[in-house]
mmCIF file of C-alpha atoms in Angstrom:
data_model
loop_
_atom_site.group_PDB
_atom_site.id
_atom_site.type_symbol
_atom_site.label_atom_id
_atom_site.label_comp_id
_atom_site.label_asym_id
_atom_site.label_seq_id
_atom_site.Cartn_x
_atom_site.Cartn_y
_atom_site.Cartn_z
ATOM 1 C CA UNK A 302 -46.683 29.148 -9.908
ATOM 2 C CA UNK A 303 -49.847 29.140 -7.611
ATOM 3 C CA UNK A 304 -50.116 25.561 -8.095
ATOM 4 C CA UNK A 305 -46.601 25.022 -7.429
ATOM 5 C CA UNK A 306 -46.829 27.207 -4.237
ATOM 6 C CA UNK A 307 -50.138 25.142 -3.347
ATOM 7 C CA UNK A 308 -48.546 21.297 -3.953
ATOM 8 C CA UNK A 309 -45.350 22.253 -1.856
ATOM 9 C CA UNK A 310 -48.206 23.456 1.127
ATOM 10 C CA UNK A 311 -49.252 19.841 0.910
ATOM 11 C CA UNK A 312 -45.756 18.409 1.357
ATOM 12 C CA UNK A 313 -45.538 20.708 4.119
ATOM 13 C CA UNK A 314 -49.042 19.422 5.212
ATOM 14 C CA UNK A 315 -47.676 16.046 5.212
ATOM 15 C CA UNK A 316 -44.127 16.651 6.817
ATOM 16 C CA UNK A 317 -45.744 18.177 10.362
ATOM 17 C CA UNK A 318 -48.647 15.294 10.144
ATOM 18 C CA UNK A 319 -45.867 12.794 9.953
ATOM 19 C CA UNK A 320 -44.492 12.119 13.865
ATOM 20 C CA UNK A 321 -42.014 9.646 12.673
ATOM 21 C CA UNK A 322 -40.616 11.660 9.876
ATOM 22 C CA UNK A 323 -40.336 14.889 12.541
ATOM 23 C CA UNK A 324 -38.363 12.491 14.796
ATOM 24 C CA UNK A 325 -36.021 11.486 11.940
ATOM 25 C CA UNK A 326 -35.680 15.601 10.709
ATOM 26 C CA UNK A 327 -35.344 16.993 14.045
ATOM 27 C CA UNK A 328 -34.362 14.082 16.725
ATOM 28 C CA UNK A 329 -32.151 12.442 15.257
ATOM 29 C CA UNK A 330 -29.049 14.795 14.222
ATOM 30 C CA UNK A 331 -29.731 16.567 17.787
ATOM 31 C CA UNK A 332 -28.824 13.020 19.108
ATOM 32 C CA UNK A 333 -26.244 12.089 16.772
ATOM 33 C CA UNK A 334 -24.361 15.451 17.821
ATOM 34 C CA UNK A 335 -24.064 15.328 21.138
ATOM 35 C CA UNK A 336 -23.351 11.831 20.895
ATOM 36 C CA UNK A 337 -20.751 12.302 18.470
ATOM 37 C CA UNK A 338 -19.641 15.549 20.447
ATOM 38 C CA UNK A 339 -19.256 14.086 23.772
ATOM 39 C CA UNK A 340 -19.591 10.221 23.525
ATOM 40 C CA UNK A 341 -17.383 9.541 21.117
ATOM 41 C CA UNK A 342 -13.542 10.882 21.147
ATOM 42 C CA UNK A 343 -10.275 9.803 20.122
ATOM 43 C CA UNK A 344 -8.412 11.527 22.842
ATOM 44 C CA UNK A 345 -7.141 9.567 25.594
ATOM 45 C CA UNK A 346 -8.068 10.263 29.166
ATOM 46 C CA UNK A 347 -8.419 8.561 32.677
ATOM 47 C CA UNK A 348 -6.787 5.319 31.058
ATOM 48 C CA UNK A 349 -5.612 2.564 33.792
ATOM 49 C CA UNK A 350 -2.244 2.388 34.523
ATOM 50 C CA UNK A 351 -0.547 -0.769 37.082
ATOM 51 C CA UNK A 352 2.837 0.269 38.519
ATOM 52 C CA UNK A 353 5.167 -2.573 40.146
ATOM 53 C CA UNK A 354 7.760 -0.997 42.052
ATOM 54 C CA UNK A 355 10.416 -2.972 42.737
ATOM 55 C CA UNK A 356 13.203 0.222 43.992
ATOM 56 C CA UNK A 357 10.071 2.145 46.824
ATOM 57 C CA UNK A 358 12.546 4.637 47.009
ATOM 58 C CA UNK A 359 11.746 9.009 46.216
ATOM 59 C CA UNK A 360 12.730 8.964 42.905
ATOM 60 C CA UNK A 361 10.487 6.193 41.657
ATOM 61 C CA UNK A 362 8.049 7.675 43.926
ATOM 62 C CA UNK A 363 7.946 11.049 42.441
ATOM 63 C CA UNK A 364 7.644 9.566 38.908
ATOM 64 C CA UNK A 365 4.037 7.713 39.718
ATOM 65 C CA UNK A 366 3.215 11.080 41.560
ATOM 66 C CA UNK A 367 3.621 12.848 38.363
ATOM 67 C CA UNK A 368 1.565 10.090 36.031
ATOM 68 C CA UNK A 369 -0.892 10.381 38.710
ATOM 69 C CA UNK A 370 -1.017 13.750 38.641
ATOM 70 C CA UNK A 371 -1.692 13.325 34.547
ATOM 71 C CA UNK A 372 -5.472 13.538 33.285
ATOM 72 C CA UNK A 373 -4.325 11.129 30.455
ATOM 73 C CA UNK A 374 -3.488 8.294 33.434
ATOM 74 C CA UNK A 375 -5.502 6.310 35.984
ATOM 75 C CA UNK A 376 -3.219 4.704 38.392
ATOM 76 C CA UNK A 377 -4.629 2.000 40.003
ATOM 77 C CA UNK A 378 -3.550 -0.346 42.958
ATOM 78 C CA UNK A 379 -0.194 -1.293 42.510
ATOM 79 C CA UNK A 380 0.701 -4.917 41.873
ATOM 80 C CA UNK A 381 3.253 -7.205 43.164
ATOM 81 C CA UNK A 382 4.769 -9.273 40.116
ATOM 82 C CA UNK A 383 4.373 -9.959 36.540
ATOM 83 C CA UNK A 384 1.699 -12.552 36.462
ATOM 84 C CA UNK A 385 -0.448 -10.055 38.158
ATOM 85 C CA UNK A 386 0.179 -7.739 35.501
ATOM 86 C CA UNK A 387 -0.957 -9.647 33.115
ATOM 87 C CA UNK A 388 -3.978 -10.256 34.964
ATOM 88 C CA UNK A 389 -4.989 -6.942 35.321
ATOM 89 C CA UNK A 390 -4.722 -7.016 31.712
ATOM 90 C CA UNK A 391 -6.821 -9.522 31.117
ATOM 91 C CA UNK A 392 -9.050 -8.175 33.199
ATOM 92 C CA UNK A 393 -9.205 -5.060 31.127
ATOM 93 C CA UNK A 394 -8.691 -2.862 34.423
ATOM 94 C CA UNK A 395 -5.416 -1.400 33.180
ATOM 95 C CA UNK A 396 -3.846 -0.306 29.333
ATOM 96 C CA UNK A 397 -0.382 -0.128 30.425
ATOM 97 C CA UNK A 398 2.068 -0.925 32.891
ATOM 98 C CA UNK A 399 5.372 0.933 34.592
ATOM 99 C CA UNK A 400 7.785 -1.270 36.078
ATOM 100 C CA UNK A 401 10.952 0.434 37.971
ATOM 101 C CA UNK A 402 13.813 -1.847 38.977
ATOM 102 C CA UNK A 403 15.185 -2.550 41.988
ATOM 103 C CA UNK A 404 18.348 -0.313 42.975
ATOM 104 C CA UNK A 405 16.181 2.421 40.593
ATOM 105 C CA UNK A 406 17.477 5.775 42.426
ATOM 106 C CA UNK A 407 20.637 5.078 42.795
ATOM 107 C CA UNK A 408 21.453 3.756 39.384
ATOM 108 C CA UNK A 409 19.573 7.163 37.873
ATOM 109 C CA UNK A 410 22.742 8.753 38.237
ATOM 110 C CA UNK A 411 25.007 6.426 36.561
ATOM 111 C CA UNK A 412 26.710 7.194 33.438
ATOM 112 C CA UNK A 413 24.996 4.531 31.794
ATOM 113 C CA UNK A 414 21.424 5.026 32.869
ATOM 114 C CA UNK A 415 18.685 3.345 34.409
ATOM 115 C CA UNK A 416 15.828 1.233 32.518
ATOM 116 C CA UNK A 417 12.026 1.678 32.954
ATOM 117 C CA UNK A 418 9.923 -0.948 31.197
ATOM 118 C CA UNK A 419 6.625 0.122 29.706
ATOM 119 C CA UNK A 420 4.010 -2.500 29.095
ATOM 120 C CA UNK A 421 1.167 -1.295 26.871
ATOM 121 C CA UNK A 422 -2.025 -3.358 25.585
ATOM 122 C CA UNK A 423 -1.677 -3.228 21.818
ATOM 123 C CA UNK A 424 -5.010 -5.020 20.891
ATOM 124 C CA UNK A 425 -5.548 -1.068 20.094
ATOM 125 C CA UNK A 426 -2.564 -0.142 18.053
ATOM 126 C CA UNK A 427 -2.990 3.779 17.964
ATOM 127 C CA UNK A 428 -4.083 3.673 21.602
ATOM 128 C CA UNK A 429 -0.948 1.895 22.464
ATOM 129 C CA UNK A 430 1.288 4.383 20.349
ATOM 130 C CA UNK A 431 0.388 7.078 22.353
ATOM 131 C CA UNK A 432 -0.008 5.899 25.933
ATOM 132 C CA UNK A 433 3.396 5.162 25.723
ATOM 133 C CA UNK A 434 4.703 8.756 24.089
ATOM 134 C CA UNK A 435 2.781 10.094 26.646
ATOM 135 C CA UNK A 436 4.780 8.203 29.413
ATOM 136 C CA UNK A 437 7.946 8.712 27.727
ATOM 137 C CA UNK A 438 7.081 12.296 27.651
ATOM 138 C CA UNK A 439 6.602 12.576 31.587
ATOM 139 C CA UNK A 440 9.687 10.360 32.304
ATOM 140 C CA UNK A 441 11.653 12.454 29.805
ATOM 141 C CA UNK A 442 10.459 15.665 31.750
ATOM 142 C CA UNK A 443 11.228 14.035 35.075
ATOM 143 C CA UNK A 444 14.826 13.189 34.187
ATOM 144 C CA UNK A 445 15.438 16.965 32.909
ATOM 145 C CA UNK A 446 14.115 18.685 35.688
ATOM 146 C CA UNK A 447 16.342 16.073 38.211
ATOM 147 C CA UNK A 448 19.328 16.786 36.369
ATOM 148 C CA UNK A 449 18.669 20.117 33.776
ATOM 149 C CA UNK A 450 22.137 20.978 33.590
ATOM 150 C CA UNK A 451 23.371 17.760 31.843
ATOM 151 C CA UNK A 452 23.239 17.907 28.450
ATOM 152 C CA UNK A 453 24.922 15.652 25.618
ATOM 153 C CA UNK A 454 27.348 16.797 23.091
ATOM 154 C CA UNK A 455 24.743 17.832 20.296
ATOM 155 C CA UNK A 456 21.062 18.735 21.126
ATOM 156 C CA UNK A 457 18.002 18.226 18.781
ATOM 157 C CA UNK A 458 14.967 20.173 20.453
ATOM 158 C CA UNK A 459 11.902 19.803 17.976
ATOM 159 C CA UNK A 460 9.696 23.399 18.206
ATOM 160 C CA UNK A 461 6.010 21.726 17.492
ATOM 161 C CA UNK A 462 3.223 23.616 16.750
ATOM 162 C CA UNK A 463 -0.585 22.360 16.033
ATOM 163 C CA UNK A 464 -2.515 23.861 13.399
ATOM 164 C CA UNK A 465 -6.086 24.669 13.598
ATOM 165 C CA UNK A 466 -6.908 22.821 16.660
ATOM 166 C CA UNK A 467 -4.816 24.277 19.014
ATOM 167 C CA UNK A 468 -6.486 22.909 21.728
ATOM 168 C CA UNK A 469 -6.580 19.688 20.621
ATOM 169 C CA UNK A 470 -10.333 20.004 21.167
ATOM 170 C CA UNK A 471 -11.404 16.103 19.931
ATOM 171 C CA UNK A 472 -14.639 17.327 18.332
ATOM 172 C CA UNK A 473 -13.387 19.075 15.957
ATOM 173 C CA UNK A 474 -12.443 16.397 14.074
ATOM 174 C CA UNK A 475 -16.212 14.977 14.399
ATOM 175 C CA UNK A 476 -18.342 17.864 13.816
ATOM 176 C CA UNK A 477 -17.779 17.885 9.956
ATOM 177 C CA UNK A 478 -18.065 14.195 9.719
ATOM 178 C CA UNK A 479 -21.628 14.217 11.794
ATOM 179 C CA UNK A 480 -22.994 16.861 9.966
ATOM 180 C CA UNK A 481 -22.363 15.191 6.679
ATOM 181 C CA UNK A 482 -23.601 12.196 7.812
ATOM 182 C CA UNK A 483 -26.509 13.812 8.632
ATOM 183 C CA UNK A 484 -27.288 15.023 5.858
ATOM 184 C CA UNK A 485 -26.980 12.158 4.073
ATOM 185 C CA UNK A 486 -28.860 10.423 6.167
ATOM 186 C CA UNK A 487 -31.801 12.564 6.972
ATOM 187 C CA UNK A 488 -32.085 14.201 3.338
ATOM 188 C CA UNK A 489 -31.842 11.295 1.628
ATOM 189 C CA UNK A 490 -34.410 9.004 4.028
ATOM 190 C CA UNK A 491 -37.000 11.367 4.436
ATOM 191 C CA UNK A 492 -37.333 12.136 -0.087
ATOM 192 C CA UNK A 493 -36.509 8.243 -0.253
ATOM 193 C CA UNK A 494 -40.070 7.752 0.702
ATOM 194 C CA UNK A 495 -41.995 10.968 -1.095
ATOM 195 C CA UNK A 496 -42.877 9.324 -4.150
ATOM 196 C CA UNK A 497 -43.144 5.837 -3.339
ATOM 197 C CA UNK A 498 -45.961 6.213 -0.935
ATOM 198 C CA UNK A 499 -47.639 8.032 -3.613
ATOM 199 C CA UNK A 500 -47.862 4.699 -4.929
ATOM 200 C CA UNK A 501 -48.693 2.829 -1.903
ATOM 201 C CA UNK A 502 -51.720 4.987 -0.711
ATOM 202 C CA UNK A 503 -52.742 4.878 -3.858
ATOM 203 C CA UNK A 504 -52.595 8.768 -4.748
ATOM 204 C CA UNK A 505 -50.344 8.090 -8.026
ATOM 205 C CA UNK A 506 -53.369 8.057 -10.301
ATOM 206 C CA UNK A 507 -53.919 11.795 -9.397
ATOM 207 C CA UNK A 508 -50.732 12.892 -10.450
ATOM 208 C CA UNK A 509 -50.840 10.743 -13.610
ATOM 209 C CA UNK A 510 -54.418 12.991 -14.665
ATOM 210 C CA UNK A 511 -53.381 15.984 -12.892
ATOM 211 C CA UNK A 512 -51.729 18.951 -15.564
ATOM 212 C CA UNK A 513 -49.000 19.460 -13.101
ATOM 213 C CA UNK A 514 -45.328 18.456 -14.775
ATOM 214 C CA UNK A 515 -43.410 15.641 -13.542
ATOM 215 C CA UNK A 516 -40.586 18.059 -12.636
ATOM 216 C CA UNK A 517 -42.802 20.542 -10.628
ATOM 217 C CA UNK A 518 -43.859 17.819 -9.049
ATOM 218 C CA UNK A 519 -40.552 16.298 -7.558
ATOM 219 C CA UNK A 520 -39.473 20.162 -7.073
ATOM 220 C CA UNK A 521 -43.002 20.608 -4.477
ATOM 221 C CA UNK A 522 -41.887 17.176 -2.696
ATOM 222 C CA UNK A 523 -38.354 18.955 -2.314
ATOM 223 C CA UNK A 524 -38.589 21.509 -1.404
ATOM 224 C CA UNK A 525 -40.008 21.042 2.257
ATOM 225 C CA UNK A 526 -37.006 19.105 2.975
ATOM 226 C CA UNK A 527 -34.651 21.585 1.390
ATOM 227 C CA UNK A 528 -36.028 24.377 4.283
ATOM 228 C CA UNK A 529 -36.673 22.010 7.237
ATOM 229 C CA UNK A 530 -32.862 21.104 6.309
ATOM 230 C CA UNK A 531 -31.368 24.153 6.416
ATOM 231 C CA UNK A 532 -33.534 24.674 9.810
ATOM 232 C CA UNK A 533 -31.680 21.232 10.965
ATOM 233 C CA UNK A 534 -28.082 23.302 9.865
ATOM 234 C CA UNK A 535 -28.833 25.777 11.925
ATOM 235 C CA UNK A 536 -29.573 23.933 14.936
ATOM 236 C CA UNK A 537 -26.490 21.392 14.167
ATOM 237 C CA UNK A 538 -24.208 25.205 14.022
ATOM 238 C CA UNK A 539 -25.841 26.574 17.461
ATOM 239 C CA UNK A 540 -25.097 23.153 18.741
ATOM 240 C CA UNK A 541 -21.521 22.878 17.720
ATOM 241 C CA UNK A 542 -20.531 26.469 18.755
ATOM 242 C CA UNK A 543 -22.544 26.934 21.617
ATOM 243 C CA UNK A 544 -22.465 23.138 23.017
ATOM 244 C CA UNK A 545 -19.160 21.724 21.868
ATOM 245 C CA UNK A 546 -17.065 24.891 21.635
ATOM 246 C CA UNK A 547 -16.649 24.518 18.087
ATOM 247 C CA UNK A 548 -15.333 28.020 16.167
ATOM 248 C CA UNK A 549 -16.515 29.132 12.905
ATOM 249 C CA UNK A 550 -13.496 30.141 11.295
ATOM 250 C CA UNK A 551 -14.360 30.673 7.424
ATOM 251 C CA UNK A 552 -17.576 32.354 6.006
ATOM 252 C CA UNK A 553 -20.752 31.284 7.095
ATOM 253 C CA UNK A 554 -22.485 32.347 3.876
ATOM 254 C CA UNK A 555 -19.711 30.164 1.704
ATOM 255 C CA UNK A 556 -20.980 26.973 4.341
ATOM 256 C CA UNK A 557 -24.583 27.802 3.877
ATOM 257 C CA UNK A 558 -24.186 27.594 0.159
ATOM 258 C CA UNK A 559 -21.647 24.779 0.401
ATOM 259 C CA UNK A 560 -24.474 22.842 2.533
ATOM 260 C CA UNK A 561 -27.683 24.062 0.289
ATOM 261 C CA UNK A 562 -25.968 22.497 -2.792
ATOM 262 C CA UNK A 563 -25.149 19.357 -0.311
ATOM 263 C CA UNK A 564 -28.562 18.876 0.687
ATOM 264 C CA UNK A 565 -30.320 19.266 -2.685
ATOM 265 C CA UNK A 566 -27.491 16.362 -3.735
ATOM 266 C CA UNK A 567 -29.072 14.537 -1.081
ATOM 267 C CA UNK A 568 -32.589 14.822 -1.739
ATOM 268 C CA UNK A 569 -32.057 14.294 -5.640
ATOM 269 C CA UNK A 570 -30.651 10.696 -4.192
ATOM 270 C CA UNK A 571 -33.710 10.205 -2.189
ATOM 271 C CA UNK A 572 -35.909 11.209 -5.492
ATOM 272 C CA UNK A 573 -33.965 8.276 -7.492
ATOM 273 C CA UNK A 574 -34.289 5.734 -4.782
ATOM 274 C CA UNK A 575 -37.980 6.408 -4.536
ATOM 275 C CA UNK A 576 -38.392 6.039 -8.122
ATOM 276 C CA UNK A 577 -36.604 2.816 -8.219
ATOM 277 C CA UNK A 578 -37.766 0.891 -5.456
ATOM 278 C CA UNK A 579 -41.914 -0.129 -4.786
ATOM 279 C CA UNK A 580 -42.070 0.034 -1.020
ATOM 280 C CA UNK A 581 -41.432 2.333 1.885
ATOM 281 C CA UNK A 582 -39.544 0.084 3.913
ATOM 282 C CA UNK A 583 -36.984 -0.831 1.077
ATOM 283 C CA UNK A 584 -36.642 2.710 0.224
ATOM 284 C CA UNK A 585 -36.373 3.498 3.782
ATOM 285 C CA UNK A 586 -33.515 0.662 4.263
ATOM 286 C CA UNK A 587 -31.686 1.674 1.554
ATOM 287 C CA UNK A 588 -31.317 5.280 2.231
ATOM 288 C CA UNK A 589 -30.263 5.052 5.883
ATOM 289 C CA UNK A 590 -28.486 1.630 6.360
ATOM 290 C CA UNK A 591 -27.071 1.553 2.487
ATOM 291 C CA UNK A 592 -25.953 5.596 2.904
ATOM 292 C CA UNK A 593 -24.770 5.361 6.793
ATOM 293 C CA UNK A 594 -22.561 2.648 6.437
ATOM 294 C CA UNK A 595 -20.263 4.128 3.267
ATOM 295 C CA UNK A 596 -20.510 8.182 4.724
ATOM 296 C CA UNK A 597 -18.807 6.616 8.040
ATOM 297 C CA UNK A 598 -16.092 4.204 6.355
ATOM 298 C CA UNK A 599 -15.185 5.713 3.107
ATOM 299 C CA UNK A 600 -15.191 9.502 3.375
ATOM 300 C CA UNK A 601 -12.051 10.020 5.818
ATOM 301 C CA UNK A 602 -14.601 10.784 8.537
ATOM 302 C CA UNK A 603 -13.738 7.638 11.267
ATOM 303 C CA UNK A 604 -10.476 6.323 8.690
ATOM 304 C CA UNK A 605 -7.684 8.102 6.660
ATOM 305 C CA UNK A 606 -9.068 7.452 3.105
ATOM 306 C CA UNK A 607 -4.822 7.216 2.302
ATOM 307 C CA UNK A 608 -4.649 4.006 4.583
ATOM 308 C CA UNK A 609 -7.551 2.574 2.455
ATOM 309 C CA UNK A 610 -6.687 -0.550 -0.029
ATOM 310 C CA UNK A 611 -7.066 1.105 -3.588
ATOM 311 C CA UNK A 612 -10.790 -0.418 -4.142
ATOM 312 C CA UNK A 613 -12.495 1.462 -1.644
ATOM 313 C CA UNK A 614 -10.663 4.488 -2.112
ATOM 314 C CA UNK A 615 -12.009 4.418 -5.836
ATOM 315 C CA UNK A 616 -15.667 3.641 -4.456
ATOM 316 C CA UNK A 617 -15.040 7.056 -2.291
ATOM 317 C CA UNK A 618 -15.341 9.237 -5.225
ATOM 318 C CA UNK A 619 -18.890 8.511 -5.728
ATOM 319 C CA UNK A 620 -19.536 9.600 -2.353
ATOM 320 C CA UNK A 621 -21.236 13.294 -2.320
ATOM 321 C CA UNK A 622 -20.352 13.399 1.401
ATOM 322 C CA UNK A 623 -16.812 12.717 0.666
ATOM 323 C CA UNK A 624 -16.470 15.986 -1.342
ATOM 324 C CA UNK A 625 -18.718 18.108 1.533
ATOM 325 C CA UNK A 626 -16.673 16.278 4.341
ATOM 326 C CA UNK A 627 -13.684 18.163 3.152
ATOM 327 C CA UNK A 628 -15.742 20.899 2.218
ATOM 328 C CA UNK A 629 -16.626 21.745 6.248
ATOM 329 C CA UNK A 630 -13.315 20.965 7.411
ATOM 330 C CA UNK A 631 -11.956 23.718 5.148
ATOM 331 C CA UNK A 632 -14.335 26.403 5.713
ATOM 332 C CA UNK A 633 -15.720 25.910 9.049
ATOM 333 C CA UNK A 634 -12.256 25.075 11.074
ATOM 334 C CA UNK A 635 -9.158 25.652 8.497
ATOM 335 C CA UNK A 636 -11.221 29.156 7.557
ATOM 336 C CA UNK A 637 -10.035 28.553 3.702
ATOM 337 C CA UNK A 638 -12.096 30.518 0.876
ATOM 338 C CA UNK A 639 -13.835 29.219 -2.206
ATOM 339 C CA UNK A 640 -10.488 28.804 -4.128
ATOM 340 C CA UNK A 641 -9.777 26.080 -2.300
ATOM 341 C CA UNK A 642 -12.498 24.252 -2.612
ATOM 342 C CA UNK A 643 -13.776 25.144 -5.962
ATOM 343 C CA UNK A 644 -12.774 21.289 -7.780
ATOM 344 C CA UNK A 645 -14.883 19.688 -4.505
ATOM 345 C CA UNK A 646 -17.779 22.234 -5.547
ATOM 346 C CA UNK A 647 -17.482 21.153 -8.983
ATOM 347 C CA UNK A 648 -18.068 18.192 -8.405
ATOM 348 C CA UNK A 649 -20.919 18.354 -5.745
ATOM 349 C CA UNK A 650 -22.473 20.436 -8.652
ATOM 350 C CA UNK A 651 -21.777 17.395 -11.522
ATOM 351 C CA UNK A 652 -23.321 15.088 -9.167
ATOM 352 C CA UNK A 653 -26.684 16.962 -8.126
ATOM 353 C CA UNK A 654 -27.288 17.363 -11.868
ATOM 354 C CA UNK A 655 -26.744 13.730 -12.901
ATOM 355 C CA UNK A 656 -29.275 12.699 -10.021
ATOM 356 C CA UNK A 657 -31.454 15.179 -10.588
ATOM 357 C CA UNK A 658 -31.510 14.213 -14.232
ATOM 358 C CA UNK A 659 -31.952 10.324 -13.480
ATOM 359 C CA UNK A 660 -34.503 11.168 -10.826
ATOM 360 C CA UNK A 661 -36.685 12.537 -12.825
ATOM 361 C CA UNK A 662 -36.448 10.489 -16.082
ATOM 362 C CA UNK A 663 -37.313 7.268 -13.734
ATOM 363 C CA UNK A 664 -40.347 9.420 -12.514
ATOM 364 C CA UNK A 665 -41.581 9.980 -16.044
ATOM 365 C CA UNK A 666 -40.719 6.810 -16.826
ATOM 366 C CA UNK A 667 -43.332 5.522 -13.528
ATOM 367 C CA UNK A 668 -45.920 8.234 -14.443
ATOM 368 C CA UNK A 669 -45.915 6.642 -17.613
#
């Protein structure tokens, strides 16, 4: 045990020598969550809107008032005709478009109605959806408050109600994904390289001679990680709650645990891919560009896995972050219990023992 204790003093040693490797630990989720958190947002605000009013009378007036008036709308100087329209759009100054008709007030009234065309830049599909539900929605509220007493022979009023983010706070639906990738990132990068540069600075002889056993020895390079990590999860929670509003809804000791068995996932995969490649820089490469790429597409974190052609959503199970993405969003915003996560855990569990296993056969196998 006291050479255990005195081997993982080294790693330590080694961690707070390293400037690069305390700018990966510490740096880089701190800028990945705020950038995440703030930058980046699928809710749609202050987009450009070009009215052409053909009627200029109150009615068409009071409409644009009341899209102005919207924090989801922009509306900028109003154009004169179509092809200027479609110049704006081309300019990328405007999304959408609101055209009113000419006579637009007076035909309101009519029995058969009155037409508003809504032109909406579809390069952006989802964008497009809901620009013009959200117009649709203020026209619609318009046309009730001119005229609340007219109603049609049967009425279908929907009663919506959103659950667990209320507020349809956008970074709630980041925060999980971020601090997976994190995880996945940092963990595995920063182990990627532990045993490998053994090699490289020529220290590998020692641990071939020393009496220590191959499996103390990846547990001292480990462990450092395994505490500066849960450090990082501590900052990444005081961040999200404190920063980005973000409420901790389910146990905090269930998402420490969750996380702790997450992490030493992650650094068994950073053991293996230091065992199996012969430079830094490979291992290095692998680890952050081959893990970053497949923890953003294929664990439901930027894209519904569902919407997926059946290929990748097979190569998604072999994703740890996959399991620990839906992990978080259970505990830390639906505020769900073990029992619903239990097959995820499972599974985390299955896969930190097969790494750990091949990590440290392929480092016998290289002391050898």
């Amino acid at each position: 045990m006291k050479q255990l204790l005195v081997f993982i003093r080294k790693e330590f040693y080694h961690v707070f020598r390293d400037r690069r490797t305390l700018l990966i630990l510490f740096g880089l989720p701190v800028v990945q969550i705020v950038l995440f958190g703030f930058a980046l947002s699928s809710e749609v605000k202050n987009i450009g809107v070009a009215v052409l009013d053909n009627a200029h009378d109150v009615q068409s007036e009071q409409i644009i008032a009341k899209i102005q008036s919207s924090s989801y709308f922009k509306v900028k100087e109003p154009v004169l005709n179509y092809p200027e329209i479609e110049k704006r759009f081309k300019g990328g100054s405007i999304k959408c478009a609101v055209i009113f008709p000419a006579n637009f007030g007076q035909d309101l009234y009519r029995k058969d109605g009155v037409q508003i065309q809504v032109i909406a830049d579809a390069s952006d599909p989802n964008t497009a959806t809901i620009l013009t539900n959200y117009l649709t929605t203020i026209i619609n509220n318009y046309q009730q408050q001119l005229n609340p007493t007219a109603k049609p022979s049967y009425q279908i009023i929907p009663e919506l109600r959103q659950l667990y983010n209320e507020d349809q706070n956008g970074s709630l639906n980041f925060i999980p994904g971020v601090i997976a990738l994190i995880f996945m990132i940092v963990s595995t990068a920063l182990t990627s390289v532990a045993v490998v540069k053994e090699k490289e600075l020529g220290t590998m002889e020692i641990l071939l001679v020393s009496p220590f056993k191959p499996i103390m020895v990846l547990i001292a390079k480990a462990i450092p990680y395994l505490v500066l990590s849960l450090v990082n999860f501590i900052i990444i929670l005081l961040l999200s709650v404190y920063l980005l509003n973000v409420e901790i809804k389910g146990s905090l000791i269930l998402l420490f645990a969750e996380s702790i068995l997450f992490i030493i996932t992650c650094l068994a995969l950073g053991l293996l891919i230091s065992n199996l490649t012969n430079s830094q820089q490979t291992a290095m490469l692998i680890s952050m560009m081959g893990m970053m790429l497949p923890t953003l597409l294929l664990t439901g974190f930027m894209f519904p896995i569902e919407n997926m052609p059946m290929l990748f959503q097979i190569i998604s199970h072999v994703l740890p972050s996959r399991y620990y993405y839906t992990i978080v969003k259970a505990v830390m915003l639906k505020g769900l219990g073990f029992g619903y996560i239990w097959k995820e855990t499972l599974i985390l569990v299955g896969m930190c023992v097969v790494l750990l296993t091949l990590a440290l056969k392929n480092f016998k196998i290289r002391l050898s």
